Short mmCIF file of C-alpha atoms in Angstrom, two decimals:
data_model
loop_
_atom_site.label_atom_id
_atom_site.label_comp_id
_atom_site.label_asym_id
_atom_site.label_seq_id
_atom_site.Cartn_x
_atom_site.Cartn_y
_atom_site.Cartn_z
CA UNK A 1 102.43 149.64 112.74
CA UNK A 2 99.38 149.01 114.99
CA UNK A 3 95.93 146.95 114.31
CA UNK A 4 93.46 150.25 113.69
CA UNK A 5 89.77 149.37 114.51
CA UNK A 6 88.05 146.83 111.49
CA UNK A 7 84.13 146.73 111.06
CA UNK A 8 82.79 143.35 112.10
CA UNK A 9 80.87 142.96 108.95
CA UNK A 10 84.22 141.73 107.04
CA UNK A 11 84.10 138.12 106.07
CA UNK A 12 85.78 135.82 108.72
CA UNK A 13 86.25 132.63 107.04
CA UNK A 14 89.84 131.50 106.68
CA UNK A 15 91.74 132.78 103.43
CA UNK A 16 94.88 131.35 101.87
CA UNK A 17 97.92 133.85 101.09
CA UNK A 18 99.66 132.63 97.92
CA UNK A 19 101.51 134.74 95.57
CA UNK A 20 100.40 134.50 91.82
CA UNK A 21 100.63 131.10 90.28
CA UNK A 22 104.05 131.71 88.19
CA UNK A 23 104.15 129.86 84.93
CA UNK A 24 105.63 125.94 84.74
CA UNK A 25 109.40 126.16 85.61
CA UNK A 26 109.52 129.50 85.50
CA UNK A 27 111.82 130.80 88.58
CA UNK A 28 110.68 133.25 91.44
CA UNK A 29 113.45 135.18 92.92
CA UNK A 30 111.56 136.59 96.06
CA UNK A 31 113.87 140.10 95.26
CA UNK A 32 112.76 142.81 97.09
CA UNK A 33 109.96 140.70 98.69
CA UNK A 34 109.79 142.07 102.72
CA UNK A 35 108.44 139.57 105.36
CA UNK A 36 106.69 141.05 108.20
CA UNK A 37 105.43 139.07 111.43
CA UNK A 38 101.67 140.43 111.96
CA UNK A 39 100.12 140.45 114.92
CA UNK A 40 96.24 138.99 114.80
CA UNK A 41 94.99 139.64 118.00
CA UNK A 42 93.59 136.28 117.38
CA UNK A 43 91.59 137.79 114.80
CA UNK A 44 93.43 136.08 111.91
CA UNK A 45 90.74 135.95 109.55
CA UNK A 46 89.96 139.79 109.42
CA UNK A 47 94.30 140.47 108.93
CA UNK A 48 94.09 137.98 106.05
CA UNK A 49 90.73 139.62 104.33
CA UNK A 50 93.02 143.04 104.48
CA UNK A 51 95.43 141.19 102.70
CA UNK A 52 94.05 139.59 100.38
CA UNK A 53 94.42 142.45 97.10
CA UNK A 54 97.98 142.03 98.01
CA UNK A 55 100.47 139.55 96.49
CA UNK A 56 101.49 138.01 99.56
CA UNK A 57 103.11 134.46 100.36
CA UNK A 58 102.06 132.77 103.78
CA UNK A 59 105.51 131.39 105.67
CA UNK A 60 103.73 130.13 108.76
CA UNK A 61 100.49 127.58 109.03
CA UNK A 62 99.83 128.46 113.00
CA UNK A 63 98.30 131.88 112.87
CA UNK A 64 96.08 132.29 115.81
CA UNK A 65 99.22 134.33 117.24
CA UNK A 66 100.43 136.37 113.97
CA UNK A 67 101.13 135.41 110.60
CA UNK A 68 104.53 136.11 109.09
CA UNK A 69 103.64 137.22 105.66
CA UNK A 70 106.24 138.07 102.54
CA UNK A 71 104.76 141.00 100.59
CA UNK A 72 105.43 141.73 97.34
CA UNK A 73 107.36 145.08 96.46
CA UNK A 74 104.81 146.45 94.58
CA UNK A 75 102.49 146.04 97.42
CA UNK A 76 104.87 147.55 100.36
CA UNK A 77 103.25 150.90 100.16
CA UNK A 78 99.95 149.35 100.48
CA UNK A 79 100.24 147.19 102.86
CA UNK A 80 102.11 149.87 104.80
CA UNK A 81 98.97 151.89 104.57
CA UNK A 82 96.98 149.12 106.29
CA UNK A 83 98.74 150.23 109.80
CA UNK A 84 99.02 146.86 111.01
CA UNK A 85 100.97 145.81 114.09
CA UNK A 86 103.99 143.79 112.65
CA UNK A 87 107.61 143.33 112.34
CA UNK A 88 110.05 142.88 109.89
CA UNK A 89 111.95 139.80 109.72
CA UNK A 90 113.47 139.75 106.33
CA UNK A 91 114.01 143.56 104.76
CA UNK A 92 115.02 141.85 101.56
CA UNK A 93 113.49 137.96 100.92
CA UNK A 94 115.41 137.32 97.79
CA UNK A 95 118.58 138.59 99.01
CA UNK A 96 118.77 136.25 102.42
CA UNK A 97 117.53 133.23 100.14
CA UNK A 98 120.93 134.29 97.65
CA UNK A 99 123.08 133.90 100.75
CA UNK A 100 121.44 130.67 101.73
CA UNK A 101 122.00 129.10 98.80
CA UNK A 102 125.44 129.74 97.99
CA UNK A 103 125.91 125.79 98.08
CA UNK A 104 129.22 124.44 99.69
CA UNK A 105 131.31 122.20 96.81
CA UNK A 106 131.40 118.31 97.62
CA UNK A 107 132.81 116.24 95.13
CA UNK A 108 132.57 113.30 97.26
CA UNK A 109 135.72 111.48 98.52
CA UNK A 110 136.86 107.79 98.22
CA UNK A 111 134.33 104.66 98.61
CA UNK A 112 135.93 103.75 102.36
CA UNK A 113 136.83 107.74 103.37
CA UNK A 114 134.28 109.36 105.75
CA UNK A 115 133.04 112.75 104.60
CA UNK A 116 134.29 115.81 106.82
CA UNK A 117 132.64 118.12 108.97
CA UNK A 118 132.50 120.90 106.91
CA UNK A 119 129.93 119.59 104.65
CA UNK A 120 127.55 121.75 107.86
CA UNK A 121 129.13 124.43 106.82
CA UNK A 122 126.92 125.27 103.74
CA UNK A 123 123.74 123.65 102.40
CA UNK A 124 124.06 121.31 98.77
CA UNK A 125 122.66 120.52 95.62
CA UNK A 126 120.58 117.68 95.88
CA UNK A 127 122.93 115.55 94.14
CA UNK A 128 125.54 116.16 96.66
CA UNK A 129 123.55 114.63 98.73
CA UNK A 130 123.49 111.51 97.23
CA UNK A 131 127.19 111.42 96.99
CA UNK A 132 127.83 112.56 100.71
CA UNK A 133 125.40 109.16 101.96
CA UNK A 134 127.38 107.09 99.43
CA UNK A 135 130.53 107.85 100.58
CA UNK A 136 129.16 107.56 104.12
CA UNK A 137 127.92 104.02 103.46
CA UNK A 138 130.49 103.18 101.95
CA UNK A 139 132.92 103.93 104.58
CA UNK A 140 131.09 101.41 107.03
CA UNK A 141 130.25 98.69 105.08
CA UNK A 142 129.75 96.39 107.60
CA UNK A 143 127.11 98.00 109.04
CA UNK A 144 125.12 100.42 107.24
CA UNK A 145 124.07 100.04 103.40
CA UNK A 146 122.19 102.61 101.20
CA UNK A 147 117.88 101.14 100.12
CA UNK A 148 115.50 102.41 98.01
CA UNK A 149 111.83 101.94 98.96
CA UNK A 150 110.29 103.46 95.41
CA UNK A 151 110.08 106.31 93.35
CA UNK A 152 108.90 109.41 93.50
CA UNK A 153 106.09 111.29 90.76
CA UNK A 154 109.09 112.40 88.47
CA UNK A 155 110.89 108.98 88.60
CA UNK A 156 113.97 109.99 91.48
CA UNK A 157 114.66 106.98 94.21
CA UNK A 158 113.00 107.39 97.64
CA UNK A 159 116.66 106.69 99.28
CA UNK A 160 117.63 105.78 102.97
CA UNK A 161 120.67 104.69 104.76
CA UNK A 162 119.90 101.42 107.04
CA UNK A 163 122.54 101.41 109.83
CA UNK A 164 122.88 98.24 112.10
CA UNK A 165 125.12 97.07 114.83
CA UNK A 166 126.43 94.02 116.60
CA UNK A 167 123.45 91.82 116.17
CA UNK A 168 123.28 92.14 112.31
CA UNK A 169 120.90 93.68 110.06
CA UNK A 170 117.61 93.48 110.43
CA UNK A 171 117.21 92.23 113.62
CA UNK A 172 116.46 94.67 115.92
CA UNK A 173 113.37 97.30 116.53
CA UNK A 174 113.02 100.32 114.05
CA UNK A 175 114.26 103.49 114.80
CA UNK A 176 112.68 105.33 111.60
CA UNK A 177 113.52 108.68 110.59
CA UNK A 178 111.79 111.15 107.88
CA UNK A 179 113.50 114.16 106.12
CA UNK A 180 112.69 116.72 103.73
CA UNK A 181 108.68 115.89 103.67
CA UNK A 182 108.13 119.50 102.95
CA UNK A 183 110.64 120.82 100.09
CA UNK A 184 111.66 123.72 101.39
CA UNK A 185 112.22 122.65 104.70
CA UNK A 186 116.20 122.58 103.95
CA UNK A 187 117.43 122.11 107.72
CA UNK A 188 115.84 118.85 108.50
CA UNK A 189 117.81 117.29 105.74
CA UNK A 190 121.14 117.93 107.33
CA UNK A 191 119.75 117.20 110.64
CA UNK A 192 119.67 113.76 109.68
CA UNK A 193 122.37 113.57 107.96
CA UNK A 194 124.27 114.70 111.15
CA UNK A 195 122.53 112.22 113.25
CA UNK A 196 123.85 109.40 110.67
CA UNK A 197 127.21 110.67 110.40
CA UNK A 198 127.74 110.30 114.64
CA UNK A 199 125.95 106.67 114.63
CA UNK A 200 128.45 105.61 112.33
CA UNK A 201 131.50 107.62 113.01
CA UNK A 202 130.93 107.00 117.07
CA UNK A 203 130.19 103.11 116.52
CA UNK A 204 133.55 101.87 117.01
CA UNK A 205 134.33 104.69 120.15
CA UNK A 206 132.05 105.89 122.15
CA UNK A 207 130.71 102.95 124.18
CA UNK A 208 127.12 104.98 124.76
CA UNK A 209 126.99 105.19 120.94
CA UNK A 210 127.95 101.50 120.28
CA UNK A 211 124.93 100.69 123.04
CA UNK A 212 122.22 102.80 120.75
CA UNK A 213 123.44 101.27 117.29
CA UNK A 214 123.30 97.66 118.86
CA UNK A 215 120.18 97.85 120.39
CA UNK A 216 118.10 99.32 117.21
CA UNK A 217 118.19 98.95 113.76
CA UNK A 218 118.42 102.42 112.46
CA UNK A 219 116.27 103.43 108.70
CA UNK A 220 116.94 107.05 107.80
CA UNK A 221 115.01 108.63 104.50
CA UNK A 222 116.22 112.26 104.14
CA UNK A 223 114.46 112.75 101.40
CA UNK A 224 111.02 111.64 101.64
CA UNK A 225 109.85 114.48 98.55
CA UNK A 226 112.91 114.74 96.57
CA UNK A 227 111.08 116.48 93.70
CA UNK A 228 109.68 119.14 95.93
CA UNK A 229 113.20 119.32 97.34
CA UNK A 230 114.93 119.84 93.58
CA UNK A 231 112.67 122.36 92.88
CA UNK A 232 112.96 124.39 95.46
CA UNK A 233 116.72 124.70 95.23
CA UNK A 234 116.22 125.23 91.11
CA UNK A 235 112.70 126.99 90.69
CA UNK A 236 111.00 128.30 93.83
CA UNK A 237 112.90 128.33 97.50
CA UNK A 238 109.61 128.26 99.30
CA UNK A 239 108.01 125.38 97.49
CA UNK A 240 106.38 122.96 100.10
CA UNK A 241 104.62 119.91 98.09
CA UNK A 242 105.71 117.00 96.04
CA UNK A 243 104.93 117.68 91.85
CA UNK A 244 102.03 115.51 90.93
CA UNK A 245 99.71 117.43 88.59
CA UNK A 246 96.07 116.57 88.97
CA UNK A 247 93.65 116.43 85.84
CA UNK A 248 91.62 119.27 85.06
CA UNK A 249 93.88 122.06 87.62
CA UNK A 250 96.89 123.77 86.66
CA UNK A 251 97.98 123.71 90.12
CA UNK A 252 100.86 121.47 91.02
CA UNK A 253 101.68 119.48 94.47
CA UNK A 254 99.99 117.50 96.95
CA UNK A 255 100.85 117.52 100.79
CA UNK A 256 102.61 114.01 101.68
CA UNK A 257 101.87 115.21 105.43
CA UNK A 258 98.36 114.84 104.89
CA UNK A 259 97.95 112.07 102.30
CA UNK A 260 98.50 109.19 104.80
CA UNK A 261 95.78 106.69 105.21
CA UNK A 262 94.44 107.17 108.53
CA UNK A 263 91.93 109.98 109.84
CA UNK A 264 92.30 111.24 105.81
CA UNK A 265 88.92 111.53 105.45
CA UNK A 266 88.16 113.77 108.40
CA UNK A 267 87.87 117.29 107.71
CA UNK A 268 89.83 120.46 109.15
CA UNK A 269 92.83 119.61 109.39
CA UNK A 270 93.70 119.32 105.42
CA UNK A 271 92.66 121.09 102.06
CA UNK A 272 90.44 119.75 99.63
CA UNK A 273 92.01 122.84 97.49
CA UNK A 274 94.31 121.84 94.75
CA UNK A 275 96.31 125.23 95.28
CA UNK A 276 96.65 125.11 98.87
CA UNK A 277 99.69 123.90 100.64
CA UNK A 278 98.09 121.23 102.85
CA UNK A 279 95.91 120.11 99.73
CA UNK A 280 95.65 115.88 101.07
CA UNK A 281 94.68 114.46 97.55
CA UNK A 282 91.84 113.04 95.65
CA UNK A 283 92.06 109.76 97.81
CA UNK A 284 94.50 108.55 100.70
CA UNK A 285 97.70 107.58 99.96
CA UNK A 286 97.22 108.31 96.19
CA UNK A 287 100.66 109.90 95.73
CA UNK A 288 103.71 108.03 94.79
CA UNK A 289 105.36 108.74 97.64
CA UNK A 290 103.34 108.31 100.40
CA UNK A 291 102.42 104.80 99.01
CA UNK A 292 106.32 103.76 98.64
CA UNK A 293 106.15 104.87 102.39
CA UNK A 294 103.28 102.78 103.11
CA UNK A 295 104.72 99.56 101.71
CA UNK A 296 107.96 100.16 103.74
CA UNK A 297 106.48 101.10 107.06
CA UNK A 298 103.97 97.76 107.00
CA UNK A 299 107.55 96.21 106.14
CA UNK A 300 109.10 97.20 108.96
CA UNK A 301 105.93 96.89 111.52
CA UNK A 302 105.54 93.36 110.27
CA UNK A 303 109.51 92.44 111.40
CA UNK A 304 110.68 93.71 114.87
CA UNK A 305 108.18 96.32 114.71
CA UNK A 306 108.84 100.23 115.29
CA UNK A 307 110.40 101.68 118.47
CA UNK A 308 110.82 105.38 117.75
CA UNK A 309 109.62 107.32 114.70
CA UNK A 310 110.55 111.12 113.96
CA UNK A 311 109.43 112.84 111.02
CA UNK A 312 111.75 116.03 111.43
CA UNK A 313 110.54 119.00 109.81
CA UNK A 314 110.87 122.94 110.32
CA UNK A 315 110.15 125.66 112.02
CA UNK A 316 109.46 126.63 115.08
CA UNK A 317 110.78 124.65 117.95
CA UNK A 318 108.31 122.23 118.93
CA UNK A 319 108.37 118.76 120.27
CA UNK A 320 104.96 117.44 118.94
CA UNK A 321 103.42 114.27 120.40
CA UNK A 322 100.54 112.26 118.83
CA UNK A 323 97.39 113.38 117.81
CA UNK A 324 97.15 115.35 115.53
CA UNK A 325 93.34 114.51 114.03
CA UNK A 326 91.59 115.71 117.27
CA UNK A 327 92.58 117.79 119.84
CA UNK A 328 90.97 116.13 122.95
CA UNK A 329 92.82 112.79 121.71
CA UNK A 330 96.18 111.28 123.52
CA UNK A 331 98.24 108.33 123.19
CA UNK A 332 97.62 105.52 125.48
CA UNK A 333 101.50 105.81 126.93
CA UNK A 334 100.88 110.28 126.99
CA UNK A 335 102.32 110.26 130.51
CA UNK A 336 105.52 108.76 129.15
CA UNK A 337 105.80 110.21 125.93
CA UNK A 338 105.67 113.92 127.99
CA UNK A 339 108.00 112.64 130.15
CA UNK A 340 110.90 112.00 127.31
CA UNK A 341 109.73 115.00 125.86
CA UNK A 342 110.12 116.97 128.88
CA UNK A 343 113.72 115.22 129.17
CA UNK A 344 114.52 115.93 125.04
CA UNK A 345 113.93 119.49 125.73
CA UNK A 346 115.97 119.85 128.32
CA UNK A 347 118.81 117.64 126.95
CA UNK A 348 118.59 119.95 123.48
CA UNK A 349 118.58 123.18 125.69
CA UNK A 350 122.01 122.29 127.01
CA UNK A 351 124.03 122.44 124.11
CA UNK A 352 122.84 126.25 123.26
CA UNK A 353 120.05 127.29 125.31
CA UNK A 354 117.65 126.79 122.05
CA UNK A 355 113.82 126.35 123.57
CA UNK A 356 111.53 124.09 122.37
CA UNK A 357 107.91 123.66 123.19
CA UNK A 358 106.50 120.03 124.03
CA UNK A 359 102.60 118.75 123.27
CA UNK A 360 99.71 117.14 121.34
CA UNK A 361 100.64 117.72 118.07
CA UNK A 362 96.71 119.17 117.52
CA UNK A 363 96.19 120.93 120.59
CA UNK A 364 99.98 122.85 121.31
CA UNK A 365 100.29 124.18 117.50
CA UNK A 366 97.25 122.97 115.04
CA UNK A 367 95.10 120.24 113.42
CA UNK A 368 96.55 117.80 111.14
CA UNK A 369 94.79 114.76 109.28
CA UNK A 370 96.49 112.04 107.12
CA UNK A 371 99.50 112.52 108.86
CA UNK A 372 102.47 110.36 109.08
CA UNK A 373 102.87 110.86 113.22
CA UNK A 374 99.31 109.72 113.80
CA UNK A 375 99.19 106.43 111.32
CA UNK A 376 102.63 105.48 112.78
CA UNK A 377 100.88 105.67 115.86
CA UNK A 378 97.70 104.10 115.20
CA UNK A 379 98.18 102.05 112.30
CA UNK A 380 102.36 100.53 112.42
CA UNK A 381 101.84 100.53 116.42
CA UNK A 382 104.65 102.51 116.66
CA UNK A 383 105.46 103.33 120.48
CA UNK A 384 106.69 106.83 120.06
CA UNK A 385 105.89 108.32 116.71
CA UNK A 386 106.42 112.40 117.17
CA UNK A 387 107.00 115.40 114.95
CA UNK A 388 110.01 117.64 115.44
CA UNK A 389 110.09 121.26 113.97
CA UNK A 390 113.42 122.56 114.27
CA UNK A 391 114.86 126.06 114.43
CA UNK A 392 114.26 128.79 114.14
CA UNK A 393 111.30 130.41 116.63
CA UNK A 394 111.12 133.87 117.88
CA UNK A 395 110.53 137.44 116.95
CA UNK A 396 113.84 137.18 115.38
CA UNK A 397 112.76 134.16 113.18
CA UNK A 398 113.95 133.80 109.93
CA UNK A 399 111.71 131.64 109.06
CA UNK A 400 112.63 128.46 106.60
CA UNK A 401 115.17 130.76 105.47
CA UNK A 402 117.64 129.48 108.43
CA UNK A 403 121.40 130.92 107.98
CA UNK A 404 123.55 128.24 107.37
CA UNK A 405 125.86 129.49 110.51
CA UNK A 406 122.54 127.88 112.22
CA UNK A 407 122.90 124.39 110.16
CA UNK A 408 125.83 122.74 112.49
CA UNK A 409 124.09 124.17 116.08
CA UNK A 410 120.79 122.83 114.75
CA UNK A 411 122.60 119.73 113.75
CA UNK A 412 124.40 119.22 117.09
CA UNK A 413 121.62 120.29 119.82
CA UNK A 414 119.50 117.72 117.99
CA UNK A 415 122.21 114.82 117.74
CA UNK A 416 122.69 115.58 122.02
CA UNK A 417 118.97 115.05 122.59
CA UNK A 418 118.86 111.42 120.36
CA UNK A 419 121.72 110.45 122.83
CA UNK A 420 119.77 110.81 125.70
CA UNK A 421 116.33 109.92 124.46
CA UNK A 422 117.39 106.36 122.21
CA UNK A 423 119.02 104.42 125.67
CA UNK A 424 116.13 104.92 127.50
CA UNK A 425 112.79 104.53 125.27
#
């Protein structure tokens, strides 16, 4: 399909693909849903004005490139007739989501046994979850412990696993970690999870390990939207925001990413929109969540202070350095933070060959206000405060959809670069 001549006069201010609102609880299958990977000639406001009769559900927020787009059945015929230049990368939504989410079993093992390697075999119910970092904590007592920092709009803990080493807890820099800020971003949980597993399993072995654990004091929060993440395993797969309902809209969700208090006011790189997917709030910080966040990160800024912050999300490969509220805007210590960037790509290359792209958060992928990377920057004086999206990228790209043969490579590549970035920050 090719990109057939449009007349100028069509309207070229930014529209937001969203399938219908479904009713409250009510499940959406994606079946028979296609996704196709459109090509806008950097014209992405005229491609989305085509689309908009359609039912149509955006999976990508950088679209200056092409906009991978999941169309409705009824639509197909339609949107075929539009003669667009795209690609499929899902023939059949609701069926790849099915094989996704045939959940592995975990019925957790005994308080001092250390859960196995297959649990990357296969994602999990969120309650799983909670039993896998249980049984992890408590098989190393004696130097990791499960917190809670507050809880979220539907009353579930805010959880994270504190790991410490030789000097005792507490008394070493922050290395902070954040899972799972977008629901439906399913990888990044087990990402982390990985990465917590090898701290603790390695402690006691691998002397380059032991040197990492002892010289920070690790805080890992897989699940910084655990309602968003519930509901996208029970009600909709593709579900990005936490649950708060707002008087007076019948749309659900705010954007955690964007309700940080710093640069929340500015405009462009959020939604004022209760129904879009980066909608930042009524005020900064005004969700549950992000203010249980807030509380802890001042904590932890006001003890030994932060050394490395990563607020993993997915997809699309990119290494993304602070800020991003303006695009002309770097960090003080840029130079450096490229350089370990530079070296995290290569080190995360080696294990498979998987690419990822390094930058500016704003200026190598898009605008962002009232995010977490630039207050942990700014405001907790964090020295290196990035975002990484993880796999997949690529014409091939299945999107947030990611197979679970993909969860253990993802898991490992990432686990490789942390052991060559944390010894020399």
């Amino acid at each position: 399909m090719k990109l057939t001549s449009i007349v100028t006069q069509l309207l070229l201010a930014p529209l937001a693909l969203a399938a219908a609102a479904p009713k409250v609880n009510q499940k959406i299958t994606y079946d028979g849903y296609k996704v196709f990977r459109i090509s806008t000639h950097h014209d992405a406001a005229i491609v989305k004005d085509l689309l908009k009769p359609l039912t149509t559900v955006a999976m990508n927020l950088k679209d200056e490139e092409h906009l991978d787009v999941a169309i409705a059945p009824q639509d197909l015929d339609a949107f075929d007739a539009l003669n667009l230049d795209a690609e499929v990368l899902h023939e059949d939504l609701g069926s790849d989501i099915k094989a996704e989410s045939k959940f592995g079993t975990y019925g957790g093992v005994s308080a001092r046994a250390v859960p196995s390697l297959t649990w990357w075999n296969s994602y999990h119910a969120y309650a799983d979850h909670i039993t896998f970092y249980n049984d992890l904590a408590g098989a190393f007592p004696n130097n990791s412990e499960i917190f809670n920092i507050g809880t979220s709009v539907q009353g579930r803990q805010i959880f994270g696993l504190h790991i410490w080493g030789s000097g005792g807890k507490g008394s070493k820099p922050a290395v902070y970690f954040h899972g799972t800020v977008h629901a439906r971003e399913w990888i990044s949980a087990k990402v982390v999870e990985y990465i917590s597993y090898q701290l603790l399993t390695q402690y006691s072995t691998d002397l380059a390990v032991m040197a990492i654990v002892d010289k920070y004091d690790f805080y890992i929060l897989p699940f910084v939207n655990p309602d968003g993440f519930v509901y996208s395993q029970t009600n909709d797969r593709l579900w990005r925001k936490n649950r708060q309902t707002r008087s007076g809209s019948s749309c659900v969700g705010t954007d955690i990413n964007r309700n940080w208090p710093y640069k929340w006011s500015l405009t462009g790189g959020a939604s004022t929109n209760k129904c879009s997917e980066t909608y930042k709030g009524q005020a900064a910080s005004d969700t549950p969540e992000n203010a249980a966040l807030v509380a802890f990160t001042t904590t932890l800024k006001n003890s030994h202070g932060i050394k490395l912050y990563i607020d993993w999300h997915s997809f699309g490969q990119y290494i993304l350095l602070p800020y991003g509220y303006d695009c002309t805007q770097v960090a003080a210590n840029n130079a450096q933070q490229t350089t370990l960037a530079i070296g995290l790509k290569t080190r995360i290359a080696l294990s498979y060959g998987t690419q990822f792209t390094y930058g500016p958060s704003c200026s190598t992928l898009y605008k962002t206000t009232g995010s977490s990377a630039d207050y942990m920057t700014d405001v907790a004086l964090t020295e290196f405060a990035w975002t990484i999206e993880l796999r997949p990228t690529g014409s091939s790209s299945s999107g947030f959809i990611l197979p679970p043969a993909q969860i253990l490579p993802s898991s490992i590549e990432q686990w490789e670069g942390m052991k060559y970035l944390l010894p020399i920050m």
